[in-house]
Amino acid sequence: MGKCYGYARVSTKEQKEDRQIVAISRMHVPRSNIFVDKESGKDFERTYYKKLVRKLREDDVLYIKSIDRLGRSYEDIIEQWKHITKDRKADIVVIDMPILDTRRGKDLMGTFLSDIVLALLSYISENERLNIRARQAEGIAIAKANGVRFGPAPKPLPDNFYDIYSVWARGELSVSEAARLCNMPRSTFYDKARRLRG
C-alpha cells in the first residue's frame, strides 16, 4: 500500500484553494502530503507540482479535485498523466470525476475507457479556456470601441505644460529641455505634445 498525496492549484495568490484542500482531505490525505501551487496552469513548471511528482512512487495515489487543477493544456495533461501512471507507476484519482480513477479497471478495457474520458475532458477543459480568452478579447474590443480606457488613469499634465509646449512648438526649446522643465520623461512630453499638435 503506497502513500496518499493531494495536489491543489489556483492561478493567483489572491485566489483561495480551500475547497480543493477540503475535498482532498476527505480522501484521508494528510495535510502534510497536500501540495499547493498558486501559479498559472499554462505549463507544468510549477514549484510544488515538481516536488510532488519527484515524491511519487509505485502504488502511491495522487488526488486532485478536478482535471483542470492539473493543468490547462490538453497535450500537457495527457503527457503528465502518462508520466505519473506509467513511469512513476502511481495512481491518479480525480475527485469530481469518479471514472478517472486509475485504481479501478486495471485491465485493458478499464485503461482504454479511462484514457478516452481523460482525453475528452482535457480537450473540453482546453477548449473552454480558449473560449473564455476569445470572449474576453471580444469584450475588451467592444469596451475600447465604446471609449472605455484600460490601465491606470493618465496623470494630469503639469501646470506649466501648455506654456512650455508653446515655447517648444516655436522651436525655442528642444524636446529634452521642454521635458526637463515639465519634470516629465522625454517620451511622455513628446507624446503629449504630438497629440496636442494634432
XYZ file of N, CA, C and O in Angstrom:
792
model
N 0.852 -1.185 0.000
C 0.000 0.000 0.000
C 0.894 1.244 0.000
O 1.744 1.412 0.870
N 0.709 2.101 -1.026
C 1.519 3.306 -1.130
C 0.972 4.449 -0.296
O 0.000 4.314 0.442
N 1.597 5.602 -0.436
C 1.171 6.802 0.284
C 0.131 7.560 -0.531
O 0.048 7.417 -1.749
N -0.645 8.394 0.172
C -1.645 9.235 -0.482
C -1.132 10.668 -0.532
O -0.622 11.197 0.458
N -1.295 11.295 -1.689
C -0.906 12.682 -1.871
C -2.061 13.453 -2.489
O -2.976 12.871 -3.081
N -2.005 14.753 -2.361
C -3.004 15.605 -2.988
C -2.322 16.767 -3.674
O -1.226 17.177 -3.286
N -2.972 17.268 -4.724
C -2.449 18.441 -5.416
C -3.577 19.425 -5.656
O -4.645 19.065 -6.159
N -3.338 20.677 -5.269
C -4.304 21.754 -5.484
C -3.586 22.895 -6.192
O -2.394 23.114 -5.989
N -4.337 23.616 -7.023
C -3.742 24.750 -7.723
C -4.760 25.860 -7.892
O -5.911 25.610 -8.222
N -4.323 27.081 -7.639
C -5.078 28.273 -8.003
C -4.154 29.130 -8.853
O -2.932 29.014 -8.773
N -4.746 29.989 -9.668
C -3.934 30.728 -10.635
C -3.213 31.939 -10.055
O -2.195 32.362 -10.585
N -3.754 32.519 -8.971
C -3.125 33.718 -8.403
C -3.065 33.599 -6.886
O -3.783 32.809 -6.276
N -2.222 34.422 -6.285
C -2.081 34.424 -4.828
C -3.356 34.880 -4.134
O -3.601 34.558 -2.975
N -4.195 35.659 -4.827
C -5.442 36.156 -4.220
C -6.521 35.069 -4.152
O -7.416 35.131 -3.323
N -6.457 34.086 -5.039
C -7.471 33.035 -5.056
C -7.241 32.064 -3.901
O -6.125 31.896 -3.430
N -8.321 31.440 -3.453
C -8.256 30.514 -2.319
C -8.356 29.070 -2.809
O -9.147 28.749 -3.686
N -7.544 28.238 -2.186
C -7.543 26.818 -2.536
C -8.329 25.974 -1.538
O -8.313 24.746 -1.603
N -9.044 26.631 -0.616
C -9.713 25.940 0.497
C -10.625 24.793 0.056
O -10.583 23.706 0.633
N -11.462 25.035 -0.970
C -12.408 23.993 -1.401
C -11.670 22.752 -1.889
O -12.086 21.628 -1.629
N -10.574 22.966 -2.590
C -9.784 21.832 -3.076
C -9.164 21.068 -1.904
O -9.194 19.835 -1.877
N -8.622 21.806 -0.933
C -7.981 21.177 0.234
C -9.000 20.338 1.009
O -8.709 19.205 1.409
N -10.201 20.894 1.198
C -11.255 20.174 1.941
C -11.608 18.880 1.216
O -11.686 17.809 1.819
N -11.797 18.963 -0.111
C -12.167 17.775 -0.894
C -11.071 16.712 -0.835
O -11.357 15.519 -0.673
N -9.823 17.140 -0.921
C -8.701 16.187 -0.878
C -8.567 15.587 0.515
O -8.329 14.385 0.674
N -8.740 16.412 1.552
C -8.635 15.936 2.939
C -9.681 14.871 3.245
O -9.432 13.945 4.018
N -10.849 14.988 2.622
C -11.914 13.989 2.820
C -11.506 12.621 2.279
O -12.118 11.613 2.605
N -10.489 12.591 1.452
C -9.976 11.320 0.922
C -8.918 10.729 1.861
O -8.195 9.812 1.476
N -8.811 11.307 3.059
C -7.863 10.845 4.093
C -6.405 11.080 3.696
O -5.526 10.292 4.049
N -6.184 12.170 2.967
C -4.814 12.557 2.622
C -4.301 13.466 3.740
O -4.945 14.469 4.061
N -3.174 13.136 4.356
C -2.628 14.003 5.409
C -2.312 15.394 4.848
O -1.853 15.507 3.711
N -2.571 16.416 5.649
C -2.328 17.801 5.194
C -0.875 17.991 4.757
O -0.591 18.737 3.812
N 0.029 17.295 5.401
C 1.454 17.424 5.052
C 1.767 16.842 3.670
O 2.823 17.111 3.104
N 0.829 16.051 3.117
C 1.041 15.443 1.801
C 0.251 16.150 0.694
O 0.145 15.634 -0.419
N -0.317 17.316 1.037
C -1.059 18.079 0.030
C -0.167 19.226 -0.448
O 0.283 20.050 0.344
N 0.091 19.241 -1.737
C 0.951 20.257 -2.337
C 0.076 21.291 -3.046
O -0.858 20.931 -3.760
N 0.399 22.566 -2.836
C -0.417 23.648 -3.390
C 0.468 24.610 -4.187
O 1.484 25.082 -3.691
N 0.047 24.880 -5.413
C 0.706 25.907 -6.229
C -0.257 27.064 -6.433
O -1.450 26.850 -6.674
N 0.269 28.263 -6.328
C -0.511 29.462 -6.658
C 0.121 30.050 -7.908
O 0.777 31.076 -7.882
N -0.058 29.310 -8.997
C 0.546 29.671 -10.276
C -0.394 29.290 -11.413
O -1.270 28.453 -11.252
N -0.163 29.889 -12.544
C -0.935 29.578 -13.740
C -0.777 28.106 -14.111
O 0.258 27.500 -13.851
N -1.798 27.571 -14.750
C -1.742 26.181 -15.206
C -1.298 26.050 -16.645
O -1.501 25.030 -17.279
N -0.664 27.113 -17.183
C -0.281 27.090 -18.593
C 0.775 26.036 -18.907
O 0.867 25.559 -20.024
N 1.595 25.696 -17.915
C 2.564 24.625 -18.112
C 2.793 23.917 -16.773
O 2.137 24.225 -15.785
N 3.723 22.967 -16.750
C 3.948 22.180 -15.530
C 5.247 22.563 -14.827
O 5.741 21.825 -13.999
N 5.764 23.729 -15.139
C 6.968 24.232 -14.460
C 6.557 24.945 -13.171
O 6.811 26.135 -12.987
N 5.891 24.201 -12.297
C 5.403 24.764 -11.037
C 6.181 24.146 -9.892
O 6.383 22.935 -9.852
N 6.584 24.971 -8.956
C 7.466 24.568 -7.862
C 6.967 23.344 -7.117
O 7.663 22.336 -7.014
N 5.753 23.431 -6.570
C 5.269 22.341 -5.712
C 4.792 21.141 -6.503
O 4.869 20.013 -6.030
N 4.333 21.372 -7.723
C 3.953 20.232 -8.557
C 5.183 19.363 -8.830
O 5.135 18.142 -8.728
N 6.291 19.997 -9.176
C 7.525 19.235 -9.471
C 8.024 18.492 -8.230
O 8.457 17.346 -8.326
N 7.909 19.128 -7.053
C 8.311 18.451 -5.805
C 7.439 17.226 -5.563
O 7.924 16.168 -5.165
N 6.142 17.396 -5.805
C 5.196 16.291 -5.607
C 5.534 15.115 -6.517
O 5.638 13.972 -6.060
N 5.707 15.374 -7.802
C 5.966 14.291 -8.760
C 7.245 13.535 -8.398
O 7.317 12.315 -8.522
N 8.257 14.261 -7.917
C 9.506 13.598 -7.511
C 9.286 12.641 -6.338
O 10.001 11.653 -6.195
N 8.274 12.902 -5.513
C 7.989 12.054 -4.344
C 7.197 10.799 -4.710
O 7.237 9.816 -3.991
N 6.446 10.841 -5.798
C 5.559 9.735 -6.148
C 6.327 8.451 -6.444
O 7.312 8.449 -7.180
N 5.840 7.371 -5.848
C 6.430 6.048 -6.033
C 5.341 5.067 -6.473
O 4.150 5.378 -6.423
N 5.747 3.882 -6.829
C 4.794 2.856 -7.243
C 3.755 2.614 -6.154
O 4.088 2.536 -4.973
N 2.493 2.541 -6.578
C 1.325 2.294 -5.718
C 0.908 3.501 -4.874
O -0.031 3.404 -4.081
N 1.585 4.645 -5.003
C 1.090 5.864 -4.358
C -0.164 6.314 -5.094
O -0.401 5.938 -6.251
N -0.977 7.131 -4.420
C -2.201 7.646 -5.033
C -2.189 9.172 -4.956
O -1.964 9.745 -3.891
N -2.421 9.805 -6.097
C -2.496 11.264 -6.176
C -3.949 11.681 -6.381
O -4.590 11.256 -7.340
N -4.464 12.513 -5.462
C -5.832 13.024 -5.561
C -5.802 14.469 -6.053
O -5.036 15.297 -5.552
N -6.651 14.759 -7.036
C -6.885 16.146 -7.454
C -8.391 16.342 -7.523
O -9.135 15.395 -7.792
N -8.838 17.578 -7.250
C -10.288 17.809 -7.211
C -10.912 17.724 -8.602
O -11.951 17.116 -8.803
N -10.277 18.372 -9.590
C -10.800 18.339 -10.958
C -9.639 18.365 -11.938
O -8.538 18.799 -11.600
N -9.899 17.943 -13.145
C -8.840 17.774 -14.133
C -8.160 19.097 -14.468
O -6.956 19.149 -14.724
N -8.906 20.209 -14.448
C -8.303 21.492 -14.801
C -7.344 22.011 -13.734
O -6.569 22.938 -13.976
N -7.376 21.425 -12.525
C -6.408 21.811 -11.493
C -5.030 21.242 -11.814
O -4.017 21.779 -11.392
N -5.023 20.167 -12.600
C -3.749 19.584 -13.011
C -3.069 20.504 -14.023
O -1.887 20.790 -13.917
N -3.828 20.973 -14.994
C -3.267 21.870 -15.995
C -4.316 22.339 -16.973
O -5.485 21.976 -16.868
N -3.881 23.164 -17.947
C -4.816 23.727 -18.909
C -4.605 23.189 -20.322
O -5.514 23.198 -21.121
N -3.407 22.748 -20.625
C -3.100 22.308 -21.982
C -3.436 20.824 -22.150
O -2.966 19.983 -21.388
N -4.223 20.537 -23.160
C -4.658 19.165 -23.454
C -3.461 18.218 -23.588
O -3.395 17.184 -22.923
N -2.485 18.608 -24.416
C -1.335 17.722 -24.640
C -0.521 17.530 -23.361
O -0.070 16.427 -23.060
N -0.344 18.630 -22.612
C 0.463 18.553 -21.385
C -0.199 17.681 -20.320
O 0.481 16.938 -19.608
N -1.516 17.773 -20.192
C -2.231 16.951 -19.208
C -2.044 15.466 -19.539
O -1.732 14.658 -18.667
N -2.234 15.125 -20.807
C -2.072 13.725 -21.237
C -0.650 13.247 -20.931
O -0.443 12.149 -20.398
N 0.331 14.088 -21.248
C 1.733 13.719 -21.033
C 2.024 13.496 -19.550
O 2.663 12.510 -19.164
N 1.532 14.395 -18.696
C 1.763 14.267 -17.260
C 1.028 13.049 -16.692
O 1.557 12.351 -15.828
N -0.173 12.822 -17.166
C -0.965 11.661 -16.729
C -0.190 10.373 -16.998
O -0.072 9.509 -16.133
N 0.354 10.290 -18.208
C 1.123 9.091 -18.571
C 2.401 8.987 -17.740
O 2.779 7.897 -17.317
N 3.059 10.120 -17.502
C 4.297 10.108 -16.710
C 4.028 9.571 -15.295
O 4.769 8.733 -14.780
N 2.927 10.046 -14.686
C 2.602 9.629 -13.320
C 2.167 8.167 -13.269
O 2.617 7.405 -12.414
N 1.303 7.769 -14.198
C 0.738 6.417 -14.132
C 1.643 5.350 -14.748
O 1.671 4.217 -14.275
N 2.383 5.698 -15.796
C 3.228 4.693 -16.460
C 4.668 4.715 -15.927
O 5.214 3.671 -15.570
N 5.284 5.905 -15.886
C 6.686 5.984 -15.451
C 6.822 5.849 -13.937
O 7.627 5.063 -13.444
N 6.007 6.624 -13.218
C 6.074 6.590 -11.751
C 5.279 5.428 -11.167
O 5.430 5.104 -9.988
N 4.375 4.880 -11.972
C 3.517 3.750 -11.554
C 2.654 4.084 -10.337
O 2.361 3.241 -9.500
N 2.262 5.362 -10.258
C 1.339 5.796 -9.209
C -0.056 5.883 -9.813
O -0.210 5.836 -11.039
N -1.062 5.990 -8.968
C -2.435 6.125 -9.440
C -2.895 7.567 -9.293
O -2.385 8.316 -8.448
N -3.883 7.945 -10.112
C -4.483 9.280 -10.033
C -5.976 9.110 -9.823
O -6.619 8.282 -10.477
N -6.510 9.926 -8.916
C -7.955 9.949 -8.675
C -8.430 11.400 -8.845
O -7.952 12.295 -8.160
N -9.354 11.607 -9.793
C -9.976 12.920 -9.975
C -11.287 12.883 -9.207
O -12.227 12.182 -9.585
N -11.332 13.613 -8.105
C -12.452 13.511 -7.159
C -13.788 13.839 -7.812
O -14.788 13.153 -7.586
N -13.839 14.885 -8.642
C -15.097 15.299 -9.269
C -15.517 14.413 -10.435
O -16.585 14.606 -10.999
N -14.680 13.468 -10.812
C -14.977 12.605 -11.957
C -14.552 11.179 -11.622
O -13.472 10.732 -12.007
N -15.406 10.439 -10.892
C -15.024 9.102 -10.407
C -14.547 8.125 -11.484
O -13.776 7.220 -11.188
N -14.953 8.327 -12.722
C -14.488 7.416 -13.772
C -12.978 7.577 -14.007
O -12.316 6.675 -14.505
N -12.442 8.743 -13.630
C -10.995 8.965 -13.749
C -10.321 8.576 -12.437
O -9.873 9.405 -11.657
N -10.292 7.289 -12.206
C -9.663 6.705 -11.023
C -8.881 5.503 -11.531
O -9.453 4.452 -11.828
N -7.561 5.660 -11.666
C -6.757 4.614 -12.303
C -6.596 3.375 -11.432
O -6.040 2.376 -11.890
N -7.105 3.421 -10.193
C -7.046 2.211 -9.350
C -8.065 1.188 -9.820
O -7.921 0.005 -9.571
N -9.106 1.671 -10.493
C -10.168 0.779 -10.971
C -9.853 0.321 -12.384
O -9.267 1.044 -13.169
N -10.323 -0.827 -12.711
C -10.221 -1.317 -14.080
C -8.811 -1.304 -14.615
O -8.512 -0.637 -15.592
N -7.924 -2.027 -13.966
C -6.531 -2.094 -14.410
C -6.388 -2.944 -15.676
O -5.320 -2.985 -16.272
N -7.478 -3.597 -16.069
C -7.413 -4.393 -17.291
C -7.400 -3.468 -18.511
O -7.528 -2.253 -18.406
N -7.256 -4.048 -19.675
C -7.129 -3.289 -20.911
C -8.343 -2.406 -21.162
O -8.205 -1.231 -21.520
N -9.555 -2.945 -20.932
C -10.776 -2.179 -21.179
C -10.880 -0.991 -20.219
O -11.230 0.118 -20.626
N -10.560 -1.207 -18.946
C -10.625 -0.124 -17.965
C -9.640 0.987 -18.299
O -9.975 2.172 -18.236
N -8.440 0.611 -18.690
C -7.428 1.598 -19.067
C -7.859 2.354 -20.311
O -7.713 3.574 -20.396
N -8.415 1.630 -21.277
C -8.884 2.234 -22.526
C -9.972 3.270 -22.254
O -9.918 4.392 -22.752
N -10.972 2.890 -21.429
C -12.064 3.818 -21.104
C -11.551 5.044 -20.355
O -11.949 6.175 -20.639
N -10.669 4.820 -19.403
C -10.101 5.922 -18.631
C -9.352 6.889 -19.540
O -9.477 8.102 -19.420
N -8.577 6.345 -20.494
C -7.814 7.187 -21.422
C -8.737 8.003 -22.321
O -8.463 9.176 -22.604
N -9.836 7.393 -22.764
C -10.796 8.113 -23.618
C -11.431 9.267 -22.844
O -11.519 10.397 -23.335
N -11.885 8.985 -21.623
C -12.527 10.021 -20.802
C -11.530 11.138 -20.509
O -11.860 12.325 -20.596
N -10.307 10.778 -20.158
C -9.277 11.774 -19.877
C -9.045 12.669 -21.092
O -8.995 13.895 -20.975
N -8.898 12.060 -22.265
C -8.664 12.833 -23.482
C -9.828 13.780 -23.750
O -9.625 14.952 -24.089
N -11.053 13.291 -23.576
C -12.241 14.114 -23.814
C -12.302 15.276 -22.833
O -12.512 16.431 -23.225
N -12.100 15.008 -21.546
C -12.166 16.068 -20.538
C -11.051 17.086 -20.713
O -11.264 18.286 -20.543
N -9.862 16.624 -21.053
C -8.750 17.540 -21.276
C -9.054 18.456 -22.456
O -8.794 19.652 -22.413
N -9.635 17.872 -23.512
C -9.991 18.663 -24.685
C -11.046 19.703 -24.325
O -10.923 20.878 -24.683
N -12.071 19.284 -23.565
C -13.133 20.211 -23.163
C -12.558 21.333 -22.302
O -12.888 22.504 -22.477
N -11.675 20.968 -21.369
C -11.060 21.948 -20.478
C -10.270 22.993 -21.269
O -10.400 24.195 -21.056
N -9.461 22.537 -22.222
C -8.666 23.482 -23.020
C -9.552 24.311 -23.927
O -9.350 25.512 -24.094
N -10.584 23.686 -24.505
C -11.491 24.399 -25.393
C -12.219 25.513 -24.637
O -12.379 26.627 -25.151
N -12.641 25.218 -23.404
C -13.322 26.223 -22.587
C -12.384 27.384 -22.274
O -12.777 28.544 -22.307
N -11.123 27.070 -21.999
C -10.142 28.122 -21.723
C -9.979 29.026 -22.943
O -9.946 30.249 -22.832
N -9.907 28.426 -24.144
C -9.773 29.215 -25.373
C -11.018 30.064 -25.615
O -10.926 31.204 -26.062
N -12.197 29.492 -25.308
C -13.443 30.243 -25.464
C -13.499 31.430 -24.511
O -13.953 32.519 -24.876
N -13.027 31.232 -23.269
C -13.008 32.325 -22.295
C -12.105 33.446 -22.797
O -12.462 34.622 -22.745
N -10.923 33.073 -23.311
C -10.000 34.085 -23.831
C -10.616 34.842 -25.000
O -10.467 36.057 -25.116
N -11.312 34.117 -25.878
C -11.949 34.762 -27.036
C -13.037 35.725 -26.572
O -13.149 36.841 -27.089
N -13.842 35.295 -25.568
C -14.901 36.176 -25.053
C -14.303 37.414 -24.392
O -14.825 38.518 -24.530
N -13.186 37.232 -23.649
C -12.523 38.372 -23.020
C -12.025 39.347 -24.077
O -12.191 40.562 -23.939
N -11.406 38.826 -25.122
C -10.879 39.682 -26.195
C -12.010 40.449 -26.876
O -11.881 41.648 -27.160
N -13.142 39.765 -27.114
C -14.298 40.438 -27.722
C -14.823 41.540 -26.815
O -15.130 42.645 -27.269
N -14.916 41.233 -25.507
C -15.405 42.230 -24.541
C -14.497 43.447 -24.469
O -14.971 44.584 -24.425
N -13.191 43.205 -24.484
C -12.227 44.310 -24.439
C -12.336 45.160 -25.703
O -12.328 46.397 -25.638
N -12.464 44.499 -26.862
C -12.578 45.234 -28.132
C -13.834 46.103 -28.142
O -13.787 47.267 -28.561
N -14.956 45.557 -27.656
C -16.206 46.322 -27.609
C -16.075 47.506 -26.652
O -16.478 48.622 -26.953
N -15.467 47.254 -25.486
C -15.288 48.317 -24.493
C -14.407 49.434 -25.054
O -14.720 50.625 -24.903
N -13.321 49.061 -25.736
C -12.431 50.078 -26.324
C -13.158 50.875 -27.401
O -12.992 52.091 -27.498
N -13.971 50.174 -28.201
C -14.738 50.858 -29.245
C -15.735 51.846 -28.643
O -16.078 52.855 -29.261
N -16.182 51.565 -27.424
C -17.117 52.459 -26.720
C -16.408 53.491 -25.859
O -17.031 54.152 -25.035
N -15.090 53.578 -26.014
C -14.347 54.625 -25.324
C -13.856 54.276 -23.932
O -13.335 55.142 -23.221
N -14.005 53.031 -23.520
C -13.524 52.630 -22.190
C -12.004 52.531 -22.248
O -11.438 51.944 -23.166
N -11.335 53.154 -21.262
C -9.880 53.101 -21.189
C -9.463 52.051 -20.172
O -10.079 51.929 -19.123
N -8.412 51.320 -20.489
C -7.891 50.309 -19.575
C -6.569 50.794 -19.006
O -5.879 51.608 -19.604
N -6.232 50.275 -17.850
C -4.984 50.675 -17.212
C -5.210 51.850 -16.277
O -6.329 52.353 -16.119
N -4.140 52.307 -15.645
C -4.278 53.407 -14.694
C -4.677 54.699 -15.405
O -4.372 54.893 -16.576
N -5.365 55.561 -14.685
C -5.770 56.849 -15.247
C -4.519 57.667 -15.552
O -3.550 57.635 -14.796
N -4.530 58.394 -16.679
C -3.350 59.188 -17.003
C -3.114 60.281 -15.958
O -4.064 60.839 -15.401
N -1.836 60.574 -15.703
C -1.505 61.624 -14.740
C -1.873 62.972 -15.332
O -1.738 63.185 -16.537
N -2.319 63.917 -14.478
C -2.628 65.253 -15.007
C -1.341 65.920 -15.508
O -0.250 65.661 -14.998
N -1.496 66.766 -16.501
C -0.341 67.484 -17.036
C 0.154 68.506 -16.016
O -0.643 69.072 -15.263
N 1.459 68.766 -15.989
C 1.975 69.780 -15.063
C 1.378 71.155 -15.398
O 1.009 71.420 -16.552
N 1.288 72.000 -14.401
C 0.679 73.328 -14.586
C 1.357 74.136 -15.692
O 0.708 74.920 -16.383
N 2.662 73.933 -15.861
C 3.396 74.743 -16.837
C 3.468 74.102 -18.222
O 4.150 74.616 -19.113
N 2.760 72.969 -18.409
C 2.904 72.217 -19.658
C 2.566 73.061 -20.884
O 3.336 73.110 -21.855
N 1.424 73.754 -20.873
C 0.994 74.488 -22.072
C 1.932 75.650 -22.395
O 2.195 75.936 -23.568
N 2.461 76.301 -21.349
C 3.427 77.376 -21.589
C 4.701 76.819 -22.221
O 5.215 77.361 -23.205
N 5.215 75.729 -21.642
C 6.439 75.120 -22.166
C 6.190 74.576 -23.568
O 7.030 74.709 -24.465
N 5.018 73.981 -23.767
C 4.666 73.447 -25.089
C 4.722 74.552 -26.143
O 5.258 74.358 -27.245
N 4.171 75.726 -25.808
C 4.158 76.843 -26.758
C 5.573 77.252 -27.152
O 5.866 77.489 -28.330
N 6.454 77.326 -26.146
C 7.847 77.689 -26.416
C 8.511 76.618 -27.276
O 9.225 76.910 -28.243
N 8.258 75.340 -26.954
C 8.820 74.223 -27.730
C 8.297 74.239 -29.166
O 9.053 74.053 -30.119
N 6.973 74.483 -29.314
C 6.345 74.479 -30.642
C 6.922 75.573 -31.539
O 6.961 75.414 -32.762
N 7.407 76.661 -30.940
C 8.040 77.747 -31.725
C 9.490 77.404 -32.059
O 10.186 78.174 -32.703
N 9.969 76.277 -31.552
C 11.327 75.857 -31.842
C 12.373 76.474 -30.951
O 13.571 76.435 -31.251
N 11.944 77.022 -29.827
C 12.871 77.709 -28.926
C 13.436 76.779 -27.845
O 14.325 77.184 -27.095
N 12.895 75.560 -27.755
C 13.378 74.568 -26.787
C 13.491 73.217 -27.472
O 12.680 72.897 -28.354
N 14.437 72.420 -27.059
C 14.498 71.035 -27.539
C 13.488 70.203 -26.748
O 13.010 70.628 -25.686
N 13.186 69.021 -27.248
C 12.273 68.118 -26.532
C 12.833 67.798 -25.154
O 12.106 67.808 -24.152
N 14.138 67.549 -25.089
C 14.761 67.204 -23.802
C 14.632 68.332 -22.795
O 14.304 68.116 -21.626
N 14.874 69.584 -23.261
C 14.766 70.740 -22.357
C 13.327 70.934 -21.904
O 13.066 71.184 -20.726
N 12.400 70.823 -22.842
C 10.988 71.010 -22.507
C 10.528 69.947 -21.504
O 9.839 70.253 -20.526
N 10.928 68.700 -21.728
C 10.549 67.608 -20.822
C 11.126 67.849 -19.432
O 10.442 67.654 -18.421
N 12.388 68.314 -19.369
C 13.024 68.575 -18.072
C 12.286 69.679 -17.325
O 12.019 69.573 -16.126
N 11.898 70.740 -18.027
C 11.182 71.851 -17.391
C 9.796 71.432 -16.893
O 9.292 72.000 -15.930
N 9.204 70.449 -17.572
C 7.881 69.933 -17.152
C 8.008 68.788 -16.158
O 6.995 68.245 -15.706
N 9.264 68.391 -15.868
C 9.506 67.265 -14.957
C 8.802 65.994 -15.465
O 8.113 65.297 -14.730
N 8.975 65.736 -16.769
C 8.354 64.581 -17.424
C 9.435 63.817 -18.183
O 10.421 64.423 -18.616
N 9.233 62.527 -18.399
C 10.135 61.810 -19.300
C 10.044 62.415 -20.700
O 8.978 62.889 -21.117
N 11.149 62.376 -21.419
C 11.206 62.964 -22.758
C 10.112 62.383 -23.658
O 9.420 63.109 -24.379
N 9.948 61.034 -23.612
C 8.966 60.378 -24.480
C 7.536 60.799 -24.135
O 6.697 60.947 -25.019
N 7.271 60.994 -22.848
C 5.922 61.406 -22.430
C 5.623 62.815 -22.928
O 4.543 63.091 -23.451
N 6.585 63.730 -22.741
C 6.369 65.107 -23.217
C 6.111 65.104 -24.718
O 5.168 65.736 -25.204
N 6.942 64.375 -25.452
C 6.814 64.369 -26.906
C 5.462 63.794 -27.324
O 4.798 64.319 -28.220
N 5.042 62.723 -26.672
C 3.764 62.077 -26.989
C 2.602 63.051 -26.756
O 1.717 63.205 -27.601
N 2.600 63.728 -25.588
C 1.523 64.682 -25.263
C 1.548 65.861 -26.225
O 0.503 66.322 -26.678
N 2.750 66.350 -26.523
C 2.886 67.494 -27.440
C 2.420 67.135 -28.844
O 1.726 67.913 -29.512
N 2.770 65.936 -29.299
C 2.365 65.473 -30.631
C 0.856 65.372 -30.739
O 0.254 65.777 -31.745
N 0.230 64.872 -29.685
C -1.248 64.775 -29.690
C -1.888 66.156 -29.692
O -2.911 66.373 -30.323
N -1.285 67.078 -28.966
C -1.827 68.430 -28.887
C -1.727 69.124 -30.243
O -2.631 69.849 -30.648
N -0.644 68.832 -30.926
C -0.434 69.423 -32.249
C -1.460 68.899 -33.247
O -1.826 69.575 -34.203
N -1.910 67.658 -33.005
C -2.872 67.027 -33.892
C -2.152 66.509 -35.103
O -2.609 66.333 -36.143
